[in-house]
Short mmCIF file of C-alpha atoms in Angstrom, two decimals:
data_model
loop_
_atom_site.label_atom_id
_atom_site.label_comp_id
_atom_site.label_asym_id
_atom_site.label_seq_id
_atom_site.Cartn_x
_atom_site.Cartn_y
_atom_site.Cartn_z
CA UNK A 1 0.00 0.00 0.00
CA UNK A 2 0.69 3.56 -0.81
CA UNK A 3 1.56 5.68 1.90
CA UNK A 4 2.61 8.83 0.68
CA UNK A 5 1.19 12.19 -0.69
CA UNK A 6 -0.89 11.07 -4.08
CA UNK A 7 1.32 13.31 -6.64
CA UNK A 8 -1.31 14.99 -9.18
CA UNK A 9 -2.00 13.25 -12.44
CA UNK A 10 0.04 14.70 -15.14
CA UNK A 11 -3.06 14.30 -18.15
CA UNK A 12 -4.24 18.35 -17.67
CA UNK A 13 -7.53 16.91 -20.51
CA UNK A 14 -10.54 16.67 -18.77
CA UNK A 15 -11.98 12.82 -19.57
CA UNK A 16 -15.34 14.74 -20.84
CA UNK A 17 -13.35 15.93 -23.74
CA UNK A 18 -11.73 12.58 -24.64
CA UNK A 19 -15.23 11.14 -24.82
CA UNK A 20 -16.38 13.74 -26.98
CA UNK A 21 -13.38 13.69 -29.06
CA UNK A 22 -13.97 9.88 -29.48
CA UNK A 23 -17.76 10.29 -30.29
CA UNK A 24 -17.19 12.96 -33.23
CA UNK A 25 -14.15 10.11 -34.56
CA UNK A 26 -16.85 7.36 -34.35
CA UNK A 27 -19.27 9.14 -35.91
CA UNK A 28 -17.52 10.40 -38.38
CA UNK A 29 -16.30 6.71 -39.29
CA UNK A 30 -19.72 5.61 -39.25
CA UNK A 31 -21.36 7.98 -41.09
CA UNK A 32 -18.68 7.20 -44.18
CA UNK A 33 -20.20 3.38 -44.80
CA UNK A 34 -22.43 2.66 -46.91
CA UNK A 35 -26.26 3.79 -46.90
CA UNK A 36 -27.72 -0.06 -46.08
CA UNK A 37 -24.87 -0.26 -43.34
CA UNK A 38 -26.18 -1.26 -39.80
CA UNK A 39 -24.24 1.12 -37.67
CA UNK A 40 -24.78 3.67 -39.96
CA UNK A 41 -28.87 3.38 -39.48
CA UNK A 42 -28.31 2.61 -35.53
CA UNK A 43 -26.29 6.13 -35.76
CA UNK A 44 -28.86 8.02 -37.40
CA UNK A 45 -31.56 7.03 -35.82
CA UNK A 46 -33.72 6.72 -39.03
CA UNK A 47 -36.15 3.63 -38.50
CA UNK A 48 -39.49 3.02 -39.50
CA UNK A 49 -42.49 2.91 -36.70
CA UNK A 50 -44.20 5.62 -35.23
CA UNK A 51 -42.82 7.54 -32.25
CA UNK A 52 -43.37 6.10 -28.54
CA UNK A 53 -44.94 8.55 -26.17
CA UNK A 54 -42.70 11.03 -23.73
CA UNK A 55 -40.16 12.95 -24.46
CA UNK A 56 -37.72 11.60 -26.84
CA UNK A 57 -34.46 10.26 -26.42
CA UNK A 58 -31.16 12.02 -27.48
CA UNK A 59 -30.06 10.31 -30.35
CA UNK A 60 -26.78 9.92 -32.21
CA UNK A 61 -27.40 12.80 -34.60
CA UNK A 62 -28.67 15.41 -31.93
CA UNK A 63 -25.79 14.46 -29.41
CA UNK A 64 -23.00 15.20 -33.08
CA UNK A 65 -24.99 18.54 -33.38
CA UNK A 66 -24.94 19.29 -29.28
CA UNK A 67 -21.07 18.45 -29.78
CA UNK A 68 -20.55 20.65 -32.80
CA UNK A 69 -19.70 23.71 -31.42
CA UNK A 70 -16.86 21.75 -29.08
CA UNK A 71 -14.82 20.50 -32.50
CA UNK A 72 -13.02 24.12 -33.27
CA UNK A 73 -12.03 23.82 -29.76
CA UNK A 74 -11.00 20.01 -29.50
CA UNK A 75 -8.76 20.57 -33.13
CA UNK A 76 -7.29 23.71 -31.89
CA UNK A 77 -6.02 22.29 -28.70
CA UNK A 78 -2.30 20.44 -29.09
CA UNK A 79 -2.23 16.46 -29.02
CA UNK A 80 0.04 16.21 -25.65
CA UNK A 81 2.43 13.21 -25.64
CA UNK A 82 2.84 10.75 -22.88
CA UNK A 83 6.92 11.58 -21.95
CA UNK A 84 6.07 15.30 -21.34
#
């Protein structure tokens, strides 16, 4: 067991913005295939049926345009290397 002071963790990126990151890359890899492509009609969100009742979920597409405004500020920031 550890016994002394915890030093601070070194990664200054907030996890929020990895996951975000990582969403726009997946989505953006998805959204590439082809039109009759699985994930790509999971990702969109475009299925047949009428709407259940309630308020509707957040899907794929409305979380990439919530995210949007984040991507000038996630490709402006430096990629940081682990030996820094």
């Amino acid at each position: 067991m550890h016994s002394g002071p915890i030093s601070p963790l070194k990664n200054s990126q907030r996890l929020s913005s990895i996951v975000q990151a990582r969403i726009l890359t997946f989505f953006g890899h998805v959204s590439r295939r082809d039109n009759d492509s699985n994930e790509r009609l999971v990702v969109q969100g475009r299925i047949e049926g009428t709407r259940s009742r309630g308020r509707s979920p957040m899907t794929w597409a409305d979380q990439i345009k919530w995210l949007s405004p984040y991507v000038s500020v996630l490709e402006s920031q430096p990629e940081r290397s682990g030996d820094e």
